[in-house]
mmCIF file of C-alpha atoms in Angstrom:
data_model
loop_
_atom_site.group_PDB
_atom_site.id
_atom_site.type_symbol
_atom_site.label_atom_id
_atom_site.label_comp_id
_atom_site.label_asym_id
_atom_site.label_seq_id
_atom_site.Cartn_x
_atom_site.Cartn_y
_atom_site.Cartn_z
ATOM 1 C CA MET A 1 -107.024 -15.275 -106.279
ATOM 2 C CA ALA A 2 -103.990 -17.939 -105.178
ATOM 3 C CA ALA A 3 -101.183 -18.811 -106.996
ATOM 4 C CA LEU A 4 -100.798 -21.431 -109.791
ATOM 5 C CA THR A 5 -98.420 -23.532 -109.126
ATOM 6 C CA VAL A 6 -96.663 -25.553 -112.540
ATOM 7 C CA LYS A 7 -95.697 -28.019 -112.111
ATOM 8 C CA ALA A 8 -92.846 -28.732 -115.313
ATOM 9 C CA TYR A 9 -91.637 -32.050 -117.692
ATOM 10 C CA LEU A 10 -88.277 -31.987 -119.105
ATOM 11 C CA LEU A 11 -88.849 -34.683 -122.091
ATOM 12 C CA GLY A 12 -86.296 -36.472 -123.721
ATOM 13 C CA LYS A 13 -85.628 -39.703 -126.108
ATOM 14 C CA GLU A 14 -89.108 -41.167 -126.608
ATOM 15 C CA ASP A 15 -91.249 -38.568 -124.353
ATOM 16 C CA ALA A 16 -89.279 -40.500 -121.186
ATOM 17 C CA THR A 17 -88.809 -38.035 -118.119
ATOM 18 C CA ARG A 18 -85.538 -35.788 -117.669
ATOM 19 C CA GLU A 19 -86.198 -33.508 -115.416
ATOM 20 C CA ILE A 20 -89.042 -32.875 -113.356
ATOM 21 C CA ARG A 21 -88.833 -28.789 -112.002
ATOM 22 C CA ARG A 22 -92.668 -27.022 -109.675
ATOM 23 C CA PHE A 23 -92.933 -23.349 -109.672
ATOM 24 C CA SER A 24 -95.876 -21.005 -108.370
ATOM 25 C CA LEU A 25 -97.200 -18.167 -110.854
ATOM 26 C CA MET A 26 -99.540 -15.033 -109.976
ATOM 27 C CA PRO A 27 -102.407 -14.722 -111.426
ATOM 28 C CA PRO A 28 -103.634 -14.090 -114.543
ATOM 29 C CA VAL A 29 -100.587 -16.558 -116.126
ATOM 30 C CA ARG A 30 -99.662 -15.660 -119.626
ATOM 31 C CA TYR A 31 -97.965 -17.419 -122.182
ATOM 32 C CA GLN A 32 -94.257 -15.169 -120.909
ATOM 33 C CA ALA A 33 -94.040 -15.936 -118.167
ATOM 34 C CA VAL A 34 -94.638 -19.494 -118.033
ATOM 35 C CA HIS A 35 -91.209 -19.797 -121.041
ATOM 36 C CA ASP A 36 -88.785 -17.202 -119.388
ATOM 37 C CA ARG A 37 -89.536 -18.782 -116.183
ATOM 38 C CA VAL A 38 -89.165 -22.531 -118.243
ATOM 39 C CA ALA A 39 -86.301 -20.923 -119.730
ATOM 40 C CA GLU A 40 -84.655 -19.407 -116.260
ATOM 41 C CA LEU A 41 -85.509 -22.961 -114.741
ATOM 42 C CA PHE A 42 -84.038 -25.344 -117.680
ATOM 43 C CA GLN A 43 -81.300 -23.601 -118.663
ATOM 44 C CA GLY A 44 -79.726 -25.916 -121.309
ATOM 45 C CA LEU A 45 -82.491 -24.610 -123.016
ATOM 46 C CA LEU A 46 -81.233 -21.788 -123.449
ATOM 47 C CA ARG A 47 -78.295 -22.817 -124.505
ATOM 48 C CA ALA A 48 -79.271 -24.615 -126.919
ATOM 49 C CA GLY A 49 -80.333 -22.772 -129.423
ATOM 50 C CA PRO A 50 -82.135 -18.870 -130.442
ATOM 51 C CA PRO A 51 -85.827 -19.139 -129.127
ATOM 52 C CA PRO A 52 -87.718 -20.585 -129.206
ATOM 53 C CA ALA A 53 -85.496 -23.774 -129.116
ATOM 54 C CA PHE A 54 -88.739 -25.663 -126.579
ATOM 55 C CA ARG A 55 -91.903 -26.281 -127.451
ATOM 56 C CA MET A 56 -94.245 -26.218 -124.333
ATOM 57 C CA HIS A 57 -96.892 -28.527 -123.914
ATOM 58 C CA TYR A 58 -100.140 -29.876 -122.003
ATOM 59 C CA LYS A 59 -102.125 -32.862 -121.563
ATOM 60 C CA ASP A 60 -105.507 -32.718 -122.875
ATOM 61 C CA GLU A 61 -109.196 -35.255 -121.891
ATOM 62 C CA ASP A 62 -107.137 -37.850 -124.151
ATOM 63 C CA GLY A 63 -104.139 -37.804 -122.508
ATOM 64 C CA ASP A 64 -102.951 -36.241 -126.171
ATOM 65 C CA LEU A 65 -100.471 -33.734 -125.855
ATOM 66 C CA ILE A 66 -101.468 -30.311 -127.194
ATOM 67 C CA ALA A 67 -98.621 -27.556 -127.452
ATOM 68 C CA PHE A 68 -99.085 -24.093 -126.404
ATOM 69 C CA SER A 69 -97.424 -21.346 -127.905
ATOM 70 C CA THR A 70 -99.783 -18.199 -127.161
ATOM 71 C CA ASP A 71 -101.695 -16.806 -123.956
ATOM 72 C CA GLU A 72 -105.522 -17.948 -126.378
ATOM 73 C CA GLU A 73 -104.086 -21.712 -126.214
ATOM 74 C CA LEU A 74 -103.042 -21.132 -123.010
ATOM 75 C CA ASP A 75 -106.334 -20.071 -122.063
ATOM 76 C CA LEU A 76 -107.740 -23.760 -123.147
ATOM 77 C CA ALA A 77 -104.852 -26.211 -120.882
ATOM 78 C CA MET A 78 -106.598 -24.163 -117.879
ATOM 79 C CA PRO A 79 -109.480 -26.020 -117.884
ATOM 80 C CA TYR A 80 -106.762 -29.401 -117.279
ATOM 81 C CA VAL A 81 -104.802 -27.937 -114.476
ATOM 82 C CA GLN A 82 -105.593 -30.666 -111.646
ATOM 83 C CA ASP A 83 -105.097 -30.258 -108.002
ATOM 84 C CA GLY A 84 -104.588 -26.658 -108.727
ATOM 85 C CA VAL A 85 -100.844 -27.542 -109.995
ATOM 86 C CA PHE A 86 -100.815 -27.291 -114.097
ATOM 87 C CA ARG A 87 -98.612 -29.732 -115.658
ATOM 88 C CA VAL A 88 -96.149 -28.913 -118.848
ATOM 89 C CA TYR A 89 -94.557 -31.211 -120.735
ATOM 90 C CA ILE A 90 -91.370 -29.505 -122.862
ATOM 91 C CA LYS A 91 -89.865 -30.667 -125.293
ATOM 92 C CA GLU A 92 -86.326 -29.123 -126.736
ATOM 93 C CA LYS A 93 -87.225 -28.434 -130.649
ATOM 94 C CA LYS A 94 -84.944 -30.993 -133.144
ATOM 95 C CA GLU A 95 -82.957 -28.893 -134.940
ATOM 96 C CA CYS A 96 -82.271 -28.021 -131.140
ATOM 97 C CA ARG A 97 -81.130 -31.212 -129.518
ATOM 98 C CA ARG A 98 -78.055 -31.996 -128.732
ATOM 99 C CA GLU A 99 -76.697 -34.096 -131.778
ATOM 100 C CA HIS A 100 -78.026 -30.005 -133.411
ATOM 101 C CA ARG A 101 -76.623 -28.490 -131.408
ATOM 102 C CA SER A 102 -73.834 -26.828 -133.378
ATOM 103 C CA GLN A 103 -76.440 -25.816 -135.835
ATOM 104 C CA CYS A 104 -78.161 -23.873 -132.955
ATOM 105 C CA SER A 105 -75.978 -22.770 -130.883
ATOM 106 C CA GLN A 106 -76.216 -18.692 -129.940
ATOM 107 C CA GLU A 107 -73.098 -18.705 -128.783
ATOM 108 C CA ALA A 108 -70.038 -19.192 -130.610
ATOM 109 C CA PRO A 109 -68.168 -22.482 -129.217
ATOM 110 C CA ARG A 110 -65.626 -21.866 -126.601
ATOM 111 C CA ASP A 111 -62.138 -23.901 -128.599
ATOM 112 C CA VAL A 112 -61.373 -24.503 -124.515
ATOM 113 C CA VAL A 113 -57.920 -27.283 -124.045
ATOM 114 C CA HIS A 114 -58.891 -30.469 -121.549
ATOM 115 C CA PRO A 115 -54.757 -30.538 -120.557
ATOM 116 C CA ASN A 116 -53.117 -33.725 -120.173
ATOM 117 C CA VAL A 117 -55.856 -35.154 -122.287
ATOM 118 C CA ILE A 118 -55.208 -37.722 -125.297
ATOM 119 C CA CYS A 119 -58.591 -38.583 -127.594
ATOM 120 C CA ASP A 120 -58.094 -42.279 -127.675
ATOM 121 C CA GLY A 121 -59.476 -42.152 -131.220
ATOM 122 C CA CYS A 122 -57.661 -40.094 -132.979
ATOM 123 C CA GLN A 123 -54.764 -40.245 -129.948
ATOM 124 C CA GLY A 124 -54.940 -35.652 -130.312
ATOM 125 C CA PRO A 125 -55.978 -33.347 -127.794
ATOM 126 C CA VAL A 126 -58.918 -32.448 -126.421
ATOM 127 C CA VAL A 127 -59.587 -29.764 -127.210
ATOM 128 C CA GLY A 128 -64.283 -28.018 -126.721
ATOM 129 C CA ALA A 129 -66.295 -30.901 -125.221
ATOM 130 C CA ARG A 130 -64.662 -33.709 -123.379
ATOM 131 C CA PHE A 131 -66.118 -37.371 -123.637
ATOM 132 C CA LYS A 132 -64.640 -39.592 -121.007
ATOM 133 C CA CYS A 133 -66.201 -43.070 -120.119
ATOM 134 C CA THR A 134 -67.875 -43.878 -117.579
ATOM 135 C CA VAL A 135 -66.516 -47.382 -117.307
ATOM 136 C CA CYS A 136 -62.888 -47.113 -118.834
ATOM 137 C CA PRO A 137 -61.055 -45.877 -115.905
ATOM 138 C CA ASP A 138 -58.745 -43.958 -118.522
ATOM 139 C CA TYR A 139 -60.709 -43.651 -121.518
ATOM 140 C CA ASP A 140 -61.006 -39.901 -123.617
ATOM 141 C CA LEU A 141 -62.580 -38.670 -126.440
ATOM 142 C CA CYS A 142 -63.098 -35.135 -128.205
ATOM 143 C CA SER A 143 -66.222 -34.347 -129.466
ATOM 144 C CA THR A 144 -65.478 -34.991 -133.432
ATOM 145 C CA CYS A 145 -64.545 -39.290 -132.617
ATOM 146 C CA GLU A 146 -67.242 -39.029 -130.558
ATOM 147 C CA GLY A 147 -69.886 -38.029 -133.201
ATOM 148 C CA LYS A 148 -68.272 -40.741 -135.223
ATOM 149 C CA GLY A 149 -69.669 -43.018 -132.754
ATOM 150 C CA ILE A 150 -66.802 -44.487 -131.083
ATOM 151 C CA HIS A 151 -66.603 -46.504 -127.883
ATOM 152 C CA LYS A 152 -70.869 -47.115 -127.992
ATOM 153 C CA GLU A 153 -70.336 -50.196 -125.997
ATOM 154 C CA HIS A 154 -70.189 -47.662 -122.818
ATOM 155 C CA ASN A 155 -72.026 -43.994 -121.205
ATOM 156 C CA MET A 156 -69.504 -41.001 -121.697
ATOM 157 C CA VAL A 157 -69.902 -38.282 -119.734
ATOM 158 C CA MET A 158 -69.488 -34.688 -120.895
ATOM 159 C CA PHE A 159 -67.217 -31.549 -119.965
ATOM 160 C CA GLN A 160 -67.402 -28.327 -121.552
ATOM 161 C CA SER A 161 -64.483 -26.639 -119.619
ATOM 162 C CA PRO A 162 -61.315 -28.862 -117.869
ATOM 163 C CA LEU A 163 -61.336 -31.004 -114.429
ATOM 164 C CA LEU A 164 -59.735 -29.131 -111.717
ATOM 165 C CA ASN A 165 -56.182 -31.032 -111.588
ATOM 166 C CA PRO A 166 -55.045 -33.780 -110.504
ATOM 167 C CA PHE A 167 -53.831 -31.468 -106.834
ATOM 168 C CA GLU A 168 -56.678 -30.216 -106.493
ATOM 169 C CA VAL A 169 -59.186 -33.468 -106.617
ATOM 170 C CA SER A 170 -56.152 -35.372 -104.118
ATOM 171 C CA LYS A 171 -56.885 -32.068 -101.181
ATOM 172 C CA THR A 172 -60.631 -32.763 -101.637
ATOM 173 C CA TYR A 173 -60.480 -36.206 -102.231
ATOM 174 C CA GLY A 174 -58.143 -38.219 -100.883
ATOM 175 C CA ALA A 175 -55.182 -39.799 -102.638
ATOM 176 C CA ILE A 176 -56.246 -40.658 -106.313
ATOM 177 C CA ALA A 177 -55.045 -44.351 -107.953
ATOM 178 C CA ARG A 178 -52.645 -44.223 -110.511
ATOM 179 C CA ASN A 179 -55.379 -45.194 -113.010
ATOM 180 C CA GLY A 180 -57.154 -41.958 -111.717
ATOM 181 C CA ALA A 181 -59.846 -44.195 -109.857
ATOM 182 C CA LEU A 182 -60.791 -42.577 -106.393
ATOM 183 C CA PRO A 183 -59.661 -45.328 -103.684
ATOM 184 C CA ASN A 184 -62.329 -47.337 -102.007
#
């Protein structure tokens, strides 16, 4: 029997696709095998919280997302395999999404200090997650200030651990301007 190709869609807000992965499984396909492979490919789901931090779905003939969490429910999904591809839609459980991760996290949060970075919201050191503005050349927030909604007018990038020091960056990417931006 041929391997089953699985196309896994990680869904975000309003069911928009955040990431797509493809893998294959040898028959007989069992729920735990699909679950474990999805958890392996989407590493953020494992860090989101204790199992099961996510739920898997398939689309039925009406286009509705049908949750499955057992071998029996997975067997009911098999008639919806199209062109040899089983499409799985993954949703993080609400309590394990980004805004609630502190409640769900299995591992204790690491209180890493980001050297030479000052929070522009509270003027304190940035400990733990660092949020860097994608527009402003030198604007960083600590997780507390980001959570308060400070500087919502621009998108932020989150860094869990400190970036390379400026000397390592300059060796790799060339000279860096005084404002921290890379030269054109």
